[in-house]
Short mmCIF file of C-alpha atoms in Angstrom, two decimals:
data_model
loop_
_atom_site.label_atom_id
_atom_site.label_comp_id
_atom_site.label_asym_id
_atom_site.label_seq_id
_atom_site.Cartn_x
_atom_site.Cartn_y
_atom_site.Cartn_z
CA MET A 1065 21.07 72.24 166.71
CA GLY A 1066 23.00 72.99 169.88
CA TYR A 1067 26.69 72.63 170.23
CA ARG A 1068 26.41 69.61 172.46
CA ALA A 1069 23.99 67.77 170.16
CA GLU A 1070 26.25 68.49 167.20
CA ASN A 1071 29.22 67.01 169.06
CA LEU A 1072 27.23 63.98 169.95
CA LEU A 1073 26.12 63.47 166.36
CA ARG A 1074 29.73 63.81 165.18
CA LEU A 1075 30.89 61.24 167.72
CA PHE A 1076 28.12 58.86 166.65
CA LYS A 1077 29.05 59.29 163.00
CA GLY A 1078 32.66 58.64 163.77
CA ALA A 1079 31.77 55.51 165.75
CA ALA A 1080 29.16 54.23 163.27
CA PRO A 1081 31.49 51.79 161.43
CA THR A 1082 32.77 50.45 164.69
CA LEU A 1083 29.24 49.93 165.91
CA LEU A 1084 28.37 48.20 162.64
CA GLY A 1085 31.26 45.87 163.18
CA LEU A 1086 30.12 45.11 166.69
CA PHE A 1087 26.61 44.48 165.41
CA GLY A 1088 28.10 42.08 162.86
CA VAL A 1089 29.73 40.19 165.74
CA LEU A 1090 26.35 39.97 167.52
CA ILE A 1091 24.85 38.33 164.40
CA LEU A 1092 27.59 35.78 164.54
CA ALA A 1093 26.63 34.94 168.15
CA LEU A 1094 22.90 34.74 167.59
CA PRO A 1095 21.13 31.43 166.75
CA VAL A 1096 20.40 32.48 163.12
CA ARG A 1097 19.95 29.27 161.12
CA PHE A 1098 19.41 30.11 157.52
CA ALA A 1099 17.84 27.09 155.78
CA GLU A 1100 18.19 24.90 158.87
CA GLY A 1101 21.83 25.86 159.33
CA LEU A 1102 22.84 24.87 155.81
CA ILE A 1103 23.85 28.39 154.95
CA PRO A 1104 26.17 29.87 157.63
CA ALA A 1105 25.86 33.50 158.67
CA PRO A 1106 28.25 35.81 156.78
CA ILE A 1107 31.18 37.29 158.63
CA ILE A 1108 29.98 40.92 158.48
CA PRO A 1109 32.77 42.35 160.63
CA LEU A 1110 35.30 41.32 158.00
CA VAL A 1111 33.29 43.25 155.40
CA VAL A 1112 33.10 46.25 157.66
CA VAL A 1113 36.83 46.22 158.39
CA PHE A 1114 37.68 45.76 154.72
CA PHE A 1115 35.33 48.44 153.46
CA TRP A 1116 36.34 51.25 155.86
CA SER A 1117 40.03 50.32 155.70
CA ILE A 1118 39.84 51.31 152.02
CA TYR A 1119 37.36 54.17 151.95
CA GLY A 1120 37.77 55.73 155.36
CA PRO A 1121 40.56 54.33 157.50
CA ASP A 1122 39.96 57.09 160.02
CA TYR A 1123 36.59 55.55 160.75
CA MET A 1124 38.16 52.20 161.42
CA PRO A 1125 41.18 52.72 163.66
CA PRO A 1126 43.19 49.63 164.63
CA LEU A 1127 41.88 49.84 168.16
CA SER A 1128 38.30 49.47 166.92
CA VAL A 1129 39.30 46.50 164.84
CA PHE A 1130 41.02 44.99 167.86
CA PHE A 1131 37.87 45.34 170.00
CA ILE A 1132 35.62 43.94 167.35
CA GLY A 1133 37.83 40.92 167.13
CA ILE A 1134 38.11 40.49 170.91
CA LEU A 1135 34.37 40.66 171.30
CA GLN A 1136 33.93 37.99 168.59
CA ASP A 1137 36.34 35.67 170.35
CA LEU A 1138 34.68 36.20 173.72
CA LEU A 1139 31.14 35.73 172.33
CA THR A 1140 31.76 32.77 170.03
CA GLY A 1141 34.02 31.06 172.57
CA GLY A 1142 37.06 30.68 170.37
CA PRO A 1143 40.70 31.07 171.40
CA LEU A 1144 41.24 34.61 172.59
CA GLY A 1145 43.24 36.76 170.17
CA LEU A 1146 42.53 34.81 167.01
CA TRP A 1147 39.97 37.09 165.36
CA PRO A 1148 41.63 40.36 166.37
CA ALA A 1149 44.84 39.05 164.76
CA VAL A 1150 42.96 38.00 161.65
CA TYR A 1151 41.08 41.29 161.27
CA LEU A 1152 44.17 43.40 161.95
CA ILE A 1153 46.29 41.44 159.49
CA ALA A 1154 43.49 41.87 156.90
CA GLN A 1155 43.51 45.63 157.64
CA PHE A 1156 47.25 45.78 157.33
CA VAL A 1157 47.13 44.08 153.96
CA VAL A 1158 44.25 46.26 152.74
CA LEU A 1159 45.90 49.49 153.89
CA SER A 1160 49.09 48.52 152.06
CA GLN A 1161 47.04 48.04 148.88
CA ARG A 1162 44.80 51.02 149.46
CA ALA A 1163 46.32 53.14 146.69
CA TYR A 1164 45.50 50.42 144.25
CA PHE A 1165 41.84 50.03 145.34
CA MET A 1166 41.06 53.78 145.52
CA GLY A 1167 38.80 54.85 142.68
CA ARG A 1168 38.65 51.37 141.16
CA GLU A 1169 35.46 49.74 139.98
CA GLN A 1170 33.51 47.90 142.60
CA LYS A 1171 34.08 44.63 140.71
CA VAL A 1172 37.82 44.99 141.27
CA VAL A 1173 37.27 45.70 144.92
CA TRP A 1174 35.02 42.68 145.18
CA VAL A 1175 37.80 40.46 143.78
CA GLY A 1176 40.12 42.14 146.28
CA PHE A 1177 37.75 41.18 149.11
CA ALA A 1178 37.58 37.63 147.86
CA VAL A 1179 41.39 37.41 147.93
CA VAL A 1180 41.44 38.78 151.44
CA ALA A 1181 38.73 36.26 152.45
CA VAL A 1182 40.88 33.40 151.08
CA GLY A 1183 43.92 34.67 152.97
CA VAL A 1184 41.91 35.01 156.16
CA SER A 1185 40.60 31.45 155.76
CA VAL A 1186 44.09 30.05 155.36
CA ILE A 1187 45.24 31.77 158.58
CA LEU A 1188 42.18 30.60 160.51
CA TRP A 1189 42.50 27.03 159.23
CA LEU A 1190 46.24 26.86 159.97
CA VAL A 1191 45.90 28.24 163.56
CA MET A 1192 42.91 26.11 164.45
CA SER A 1193 44.42 22.98 162.96
CA LEU A 1194 47.63 23.61 164.94
CA MET A 1195 45.60 24.08 168.09
CA ALA A 1196 43.49 21.00 167.50
CA GLY A 1197 46.55 18.95 166.55
CA MET A 1198 44.86 17.61 163.43
CA MET A 1199 43.93 18.65 159.95
CA LEU A 1200 40.48 20.17 160.43
CA PRO A 1201 37.77 19.78 157.77
CA LEU A 1202 37.74 22.81 155.51
CA ARG A 1203 34.21 22.62 154.29
CA GLY A 1204 32.44 24.71 156.92
CA LEU A 1205 34.97 27.53 156.70
CA VAL A 1206 34.97 27.50 152.88
CA VAL A 1207 31.16 27.73 152.78
CA GLN A 1208 31.06 30.55 155.30
CA MET A 1209 33.72 32.55 153.47
CA PHE A 1210 32.00 31.86 150.19
CA VAL A 1211 28.73 33.20 151.56
CA THR A 1212 30.52 36.24 152.94
CA ALA A 1213 32.25 36.99 149.60
CA MET A 1214 29.01 36.49 147.67
CA ILE A 1215 27.20 38.94 149.93
CA TYR A 1216 29.97 41.55 149.74
CA PRO A 1217 28.59 43.54 146.75
CA LEU A 1218 25.29 44.12 148.60
CA PHE A 1219 27.10 45.33 151.69
CA GLY A 1220 29.43 47.37 149.51
CA ILE A 1221 26.46 49.30 148.12
CA VAL A 1222 24.78 49.80 151.48
CA PHE A 1223 28.02 50.82 153.24
CA GLY A 1224 28.88 53.09 150.30
CA GLN A 1225 25.60 54.93 150.59
CA LEU A 1226 25.95 55.16 154.31
CA HIS A 1227 29.46 56.42 154.02
CA ARG A 1228 28.68 58.99 151.36
CA ARG A 1229 25.34 60.30 152.52
CA VAL A 1230 25.61 60.10 156.26
CA LEU A 1231 29.07 59.83 157.62
CA VAL A 1232 31.07 62.09 155.35
CA GLU A 1233 29.36 65.46 155.27
CA VAL A 1234 29.75 66.86 151.80
CA MET B 305 33.33 56.48 142.92
CA GLU B 306 35.39 59.53 143.70
CA PHE B 307 33.11 60.49 146.52
CA LEU B 308 34.42 57.65 148.57
CA GLY B 309 37.66 57.80 150.43
CA GLN B 310 37.67 61.47 151.17
CA ASP B 311 39.96 61.89 154.13
CA LYS B 312 38.04 64.29 156.32
CA ARG B 313 39.53 63.18 159.61
CA GLU B 314 36.04 62.74 160.96
CA GLY B 315 36.32 59.24 162.28
CA LEU B 316 37.37 57.92 165.63
CA GLY B 317 41.03 57.90 164.62
CA ARG B 318 41.53 61.55 164.21
CA LYS B 319 45.31 61.36 164.25
CA ALA B 320 45.28 59.33 161.07
CA HIS B 321 45.70 55.61 161.00
CA SER B 322 49.05 54.83 162.49
CA ARG B 323 50.90 51.80 161.15
CA PHE B 324 52.71 51.56 164.40
CA VAL B 325 49.53 51.07 166.45
CA LEU B 326 48.29 48.56 163.92
CA LEU B 327 51.44 46.46 164.12
CA LEU B 328 51.52 46.79 167.88
CA LEU B 329 47.97 45.46 168.12
CA ILE B 330 48.68 42.59 165.81
CA LEU B 331 51.55 41.69 168.14
CA VAL B 332 49.25 41.98 171.15
CA SER B 333 46.68 39.70 169.50
CA VAL B 334 49.27 37.07 168.64
CA LEU B 335 50.66 37.19 172.17
CA LEU B 336 47.07 36.83 173.50
CA LEU B 337 46.57 33.84 171.24
CA LEU B 338 49.78 32.18 172.41
CA SER B 339 49.09 32.81 176.06
CA SER B 340 45.53 31.51 175.68
CA LEU B 341 47.04 28.37 174.17
CA TYR B 342 48.87 27.59 177.38
CA SER B 343 46.44 28.92 179.92
CA ALA B 344 43.00 28.73 178.46
CA GLN B 345 41.51 28.45 181.94
CA ALA B 346 43.44 31.41 183.32
CA SER B 347 41.17 33.34 185.62
CA VAL B 348 41.56 36.60 183.68
CA PHE B 349 40.34 35.05 180.46
CA GLN B 350 37.63 33.13 182.25
CA LYS B 351 36.40 36.32 183.91
CA ALA B 352 36.43 38.14 180.64
CA ARG B 353 34.41 35.41 178.95
CA GLU B 354 31.88 35.28 181.73
CA GLY B 355 31.61 39.04 181.86
CA VAL B 356 30.96 39.29 178.17
CA ILE B 357 28.39 36.47 178.28
CA ASP B 358 26.57 38.29 181.06
CA ALA B 359 26.74 41.65 179.37
CA ALA B 360 25.52 40.31 176.04
CA SER B 361 22.82 37.98 177.36
CA PRO B 362 20.03 40.56 177.62
CA VAL B 363 20.64 41.74 174.06
CA LEU B 364 20.94 38.16 172.74
CA GLU B 365 17.84 37.13 174.66
CA LEU B 366 15.85 40.04 173.19
CA LEU B 367 16.99 39.34 169.64
CA SER B 368 16.88 35.51 169.76
CA GLY B 369 13.13 35.54 170.41
CA PRO B 370 12.11 36.93 166.96
CA ILE B 371 14.94 35.07 165.27
CA SER B 372 13.71 31.67 166.54
CA TYR B 373 10.17 32.67 165.48
CA VAL B 374 11.35 33.34 161.97
CA ASN B 375 13.44 30.19 162.06
CA GLY B 376 10.38 28.28 163.10
CA VAL B 377 8.18 29.72 160.34
CA VAL B 378 10.62 29.79 157.44
CA GLY B 379 13.57 27.90 158.65
CA ASN B 380 12.30 24.33 158.61
CA PHE B 381 11.81 24.53 154.86
CA SER B 382 12.61 20.88 154.26
CA ASP B 383 9.39 20.08 156.14
CA TYR B 384 7.39 21.53 153.29
CA PHE B 385 8.70 18.89 150.91
CA SER B 386 8.31 15.90 153.13
CA VAL B 387 5.12 16.38 155.15
CA LEU B 388 3.48 13.16 153.84
CA LYS B 389 6.58 11.06 154.30
CA GLN B 390 7.11 12.48 157.75
CA ASN B 391 3.55 11.78 158.70
CA GLU B 392 3.87 8.16 157.70
CA ALA B 393 7.13 7.81 159.60
CA LEU B 394 5.66 9.42 162.68
CA ARG B 395 2.65 7.02 162.60
CA ALA B 396 4.98 4.04 162.36
CA GLU B 397 7.07 5.41 165.21
CA ASN B 398 3.96 6.08 167.23
CA ALA B 399 2.89 2.46 166.94
CA GLU B 400 6.33 1.31 167.94
CA LEU B 401 6.47 3.67 170.88
CA ARG B 402 3.09 2.42 172.09
CA GLN B 403 4.67 -1.07 172.49
CA TRP B 404 7.59 0.47 174.31
CA MET B 405 5.18 2.32 176.59
CA ASP B 406 3.55 -1.00 177.57
CA GLU B 407 6.90 -2.49 178.26
CA ALA B 408 7.99 0.60 180.27
CA LEU B 409 4.89 0.41 182.41
CA GLU B 410 5.58 -3.22 183.21
CA LEU B 411 9.18 -2.40 184.03
CA ARG B 412 8.09 0.38 186.28
CA GLU B 413 6.32 -2.10 188.46
CA VAL B 414 9.34 -4.32 188.51
CA VAL B 415 11.60 -1.45 189.50
CA ALA B 416 9.15 -0.36 192.21
CA ALA B 417 9.39 -3.85 193.65
CA TYR B 418 13.20 -3.58 193.70
CA ASP B 419 12.96 -0.17 195.23
CA GLY B 420 11.05 -1.69 198.14
CA LEU B 421 14.05 -3.91 198.98
CA GLN B 422 16.14 -2.73 201.90
CA THR B 423 19.45 -3.34 200.17
CA TYR B 424 18.82 -0.94 197.37
CA SER B 425 19.29 2.75 197.61
CA ALA B 426 18.35 4.77 194.61
CA PRO B 427 21.01 6.85 192.83
CA PRO B 428 20.71 10.54 193.67
CA ASP B 429 18.05 12.39 191.68
CA ALA B 430 19.13 14.89 189.12
CA GLN B 431 17.60 18.30 189.36
CA PRO B 432 17.09 19.43 185.81
CA ILE B 433 17.13 23.13 184.93
CA ASP B 434 15.38 24.24 181.76
CA ALA B 435 16.84 26.99 179.54
CA TYR B 436 16.45 28.54 176.15
CA VAL B 437 19.19 28.79 173.58
CA ILE B 438 19.85 32.50 173.18
CA GLY B 439 23.10 32.36 171.29
CA GLU B 440 25.04 30.06 168.93
CA SER B 441 28.49 30.64 167.62
CA ASN B 442 28.34 30.83 163.83
CA ASP B 443 31.96 29.97 163.53
CA ALA B 444 33.47 27.32 161.33
CA PHE B 445 35.57 25.84 164.14
CA ALA B 446 34.11 26.97 167.45
CA ARG B 447 30.87 25.12 168.14
CA SER B 448 28.98 26.34 171.18
CA MET B 449 25.69 27.74 172.28
CA LEU B 450 24.64 30.25 174.92
CA VAL B 451 21.68 29.41 177.20
CA ASN B 452 19.81 31.81 179.43
CA ALA B 453 20.61 30.16 182.77
CA GLY B 454 23.70 30.77 184.83
CA ARG B 455 25.10 30.68 188.33
CA ALA B 456 21.96 32.37 189.65
CA ARG B 457 20.17 29.14 188.87
CA ASN B 458 22.89 26.83 190.18
CA ILE B 459 24.46 26.08 186.83
CA GLU B 460 28.00 24.84 187.16
CA VAL B 461 30.83 24.13 184.76
CA GLY B 462 30.82 20.50 183.58
CA GLN B 463 27.06 19.84 183.81
CA ALA B 464 25.45 17.88 181.01
CA VAL B 465 23.01 19.65 178.66
CA VAL B 466 20.36 17.57 176.94
CA ASP B 467 17.32 18.24 174.75
CA ASP B 468 14.36 16.04 174.01
CA LYS B 469 16.48 13.71 171.87
CA GLY B 470 19.73 13.35 173.67
CA LEU B 471 23.00 14.93 174.85
CA VAL B 472 23.68 18.36 173.43
CA GLY B 473 26.92 19.18 175.17
CA ARG B 474 28.23 20.37 178.50
CA ILE B 475 28.61 23.67 180.30
CA VAL B 476 32.05 25.27 179.92
CA ASP B 477 31.49 28.95 181.01
CA THR B 478 29.02 30.21 183.48
CA GLY B 479 27.95 33.82 183.86
CA VAL B 480 25.39 34.91 186.41
CA SER B 481 22.46 34.75 184.05
CA ALA B 482 23.82 32.87 181.03
CA SER B 483 26.17 30.00 180.31
CA ARG B 484 28.08 28.56 177.38
CA VAL B 485 27.43 25.03 176.21
CA LEU B 486 30.23 23.34 174.32
CA LEU B 487 28.66 21.22 171.64
CA LEU B 488 29.75 17.62 170.97
CA THR B 489 30.97 18.68 167.52
CA ASP B 490 33.50 21.28 168.86
CA ILE B 491 37.13 20.26 168.50
CA GLN B 492 37.61 20.63 172.24
CA SER B 493 34.76 18.34 173.12
CA ARG B 494 35.71 15.05 174.79
CA VAL B 495 32.92 12.98 176.31
CA PRO B 496 33.38 9.51 177.80
CA VAL B 497 30.91 7.14 176.18
CA TYR B 498 30.17 3.47 175.76
CA VAL B 499 28.64 1.57 172.95
CA GLU B 500 25.59 -0.40 174.01
CA GLY B 501 26.00 -4.09 173.50
CA ALA B 502 29.58 -3.79 172.24
CA ASN B 503 31.01 -3.76 175.76
CA VAL B 504 33.53 -1.06 175.04
CA GLU B 505 34.18 2.31 176.48
CA GLY B 506 35.71 5.14 174.61
CA ILE B 507 35.79 8.90 174.18
CA LEU B 508 33.64 10.81 171.80
CA VAL B 509 35.86 13.35 170.08
CA GLY B 510 34.46 16.37 168.26
CA ASN B 511 36.05 17.45 164.96
CA THR B 512 33.75 20.22 163.70
CA ARG B 513 32.01 17.73 161.40
CA ALA B 514 28.33 16.96 162.03
CA TYR B 515 29.36 13.41 163.01
CA PRO B 516 31.92 13.11 165.83
CA THR B 517 34.08 10.00 166.20
CA ILE B 518 34.87 7.64 169.10
CA SER B 519 38.42 7.05 169.98
CA PHE B 520 39.36 4.16 172.24
CA THR B 521 41.98 4.35 174.88
CA GLN B 522 41.35 1.21 176.87
CA SER B 523 41.88 -1.45 174.33
CA SER B 524 44.12 -1.36 171.32
CA ASP B 525 42.39 -4.35 169.81
CA PRO B 526 40.15 -3.61 166.91
CA VAL B 527 36.70 -2.85 168.21
CA GLU B 528 33.67 -4.45 166.66
CA VAL B 529 30.58 -2.24 166.35
CA ILE B 530 27.49 -2.51 164.28
CA PRO B 531 25.83 0.50 162.72
CA GLY B 532 22.68 1.31 164.70
CA GLN B 533 24.07 0.50 168.11
CA ARG B 534 23.38 3.18 170.68
CA VAL B 535 26.10 5.38 172.07
CA MET B 536 25.60 6.56 175.69
CA THR B 537 27.66 8.56 178.17
CA SER B 538 29.67 6.27 180.38
CA GLY B 539 29.95 8.57 183.36
CA ALA B 540 33.64 7.95 183.52
CA GLY B 541 35.55 10.78 185.05
CA GLY B 542 32.63 11.66 187.31
CA VAL B 543 31.43 14.69 185.37
CA LEU B 544 28.45 13.60 183.23
CA PRO B 545 25.83 11.15 184.55
CA ARG B 546 25.85 7.66 183.09
CA SER B 547 23.53 6.44 180.33
CA VAL B 548 22.49 9.70 178.74
CA PRO B 549 21.74 8.84 175.13
CA VAL B 550 24.23 10.49 172.70
CA GLY B 551 23.61 8.97 169.35
CA VAL B 552 23.90 5.84 167.24
CA ILE B 553 26.82 4.26 165.42
CA GLU B 554 26.70 5.49 161.85
CA GLY B 555 29.61 3.42 160.49
CA GLN B 556 33.34 3.06 160.39
CA SER B 557 35.69 5.10 158.18
CA ASN B 558 39.47 4.55 158.32
CA ASP B 559 39.59 3.29 161.88
CA ASP B 560 37.28 6.00 163.11
CA ILE B 561 33.89 4.99 164.52
CA VAL B 562 31.48 7.66 163.35
CA VAL B 563 28.56 8.57 165.53
CA ARG B 564 25.32 10.15 164.38
CA LEU B 565 24.12 12.37 167.18
CA TYR B 566 20.52 12.33 168.38
CA ALA B 567 20.73 16.10 168.90
CA ASN B 568 19.84 18.19 165.88
CA TYR B 569 21.70 21.45 166.48
CA ALA B 570 19.81 23.24 163.73
CA ARG B 571 16.63 22.86 165.77
CA THR B 572 17.88 23.01 169.33
CA ARG B 573 15.85 25.65 171.12
CA LEU B 574 14.87 24.46 174.61
CA VAL B 575 17.44 22.53 176.58
CA ARG B 576 17.71 20.91 179.99
CA ILE B 577 20.75 21.16 182.10
CA ILE B 578 21.24 18.18 184.36
CA ASN B 579 22.38 19.14 187.78
CA TYR B 580 23.68 15.70 188.69
CA GLU B 581 25.71 14.90 191.78
CA PHE B 582 27.59 11.67 191.99
CA PRO B 583 27.15 9.73 195.19
CA ALA B 584 30.05 10.56 197.45
CA ILE B 585 32.13 7.64 198.77
CA GLY B 586 32.28 9.03 202.28
CA GLU B 587 28.49 8.86 202.68
CA ILE B 588 28.44 5.26 201.63
CA VAL B 589 30.92 4.29 204.38
CA ASP B 590 28.96 6.21 206.96
CA ASP B 591 25.67 4.65 206.06
CA ALA B 592 27.20 1.19 206.06
CA VAL B 593 24.52 0.22 203.63
CA PRO B 594 25.73 -1.70 200.59
CA VAL B 595 25.17 0.67 197.74
CA VAL B 596 24.69 -0.96 194.39
CA ASP B 597 26.25 1.09 191.63
CA GLU B 598 24.49 1.33 188.38
CA ASN B 599 26.56 -1.33 186.60
CA THR B 600 25.41 -4.02 188.92
CA ALA B 601 22.06 -2.46 189.81
CA PRO B 602 19.01 -4.61 189.23
CA GLN B 603 18.66 -4.54 185.52
CA ALA B 604 15.58 -5.48 183.61
CA PRO B 605 15.06 -9.11 184.60
CA ALA B 606 16.26 -10.86 181.52
CA GLU B 607 15.15 -14.22 182.77
CA GLY B 608 11.63 -13.32 183.59
#
């Protein structure tokens, strides 16, 4: 493999988590209607940000998180700045607890993700309720976060394999 | 899992993750949020939205094709359990519609007779533009869809979007080749409506629930509505055309009049954007022809 190709490959590996996050945003903007829209699409970018903030923060620099959030705001038509703020705050919290999560069982990490998801929901609900000037119904958000948290172990395994086998060259 | 979390400095952030950058970006996001609160229509934000819609539309269009195919095959799973019942309901509806068709044909002749009168000038025709839904925000609070028609096909902000059942929403952002439709359930959605037969006008307010509510501004008296009455756009404000069907009154819950929409957002796939222009007042004066507006226009002759 030539020097150039190797560099390109390294760049791609470095950018892979960011690209996954952007792909997750795309899924949130596509007309996917699981079971006639009864089951909302999971917020995959949150999983991506959470996972790589713990296991490889270098792969998920704050600027990537910011752009993932901005793209989500622009594509889903929400108030600009909300999702970047939410993702970055989640990353800040996760990074501060990173030492605790490192080397723990996946069950513990899963619970950690659920806690982050709850925190994120509270922020989202508060900001959107303030903007709407009324107490917004919680149901849709709770269901979506629940689906995301339930699906986390699956993504944890897939991302773990990807991180171990492809991204970090052992 | 000791293999995870090896710091090899291989990622994008070679210089390690800096807390300072993280905090700075949080601050930037919050400032963005605050500024978008006060100037949501600022040209910079608007340009960014339109640019992203345009940039993403080819990808969304490509991916939404197979997705809607899968949705069509697997998605309508409730159909499997209610085919017989649906069939029966459809047959009943068909019989009812046949009667309506007869009545409509009769009325068409009546209207044609009125059209022949010199004093009547027809309201301007709408030029509908058909488009496919290529995107939908899967967000708990932001309810909108992206359609694959934009400024290149004369789509403008404010135009009404309908499907085969009724009003879907209205255009809020227009790119060159794609536009955003704000759904009636979004918290920002405000659509002037009237309740047929109840003689009241109000505003349909979205609240992220499936059933939006009507709030009344004109009269503070308690408004009497009966479940089942139709809700139509009133055309007030001169943005949406009058008498586009929106939904039916579902009921009343703590002072809110709840509306069940005709549009079924879980199945919306093909929509029609109504390019409607209100008759300008200047033209009417020039023509010196008495123009009858729709309120007083010849209605179905009740007496005969």
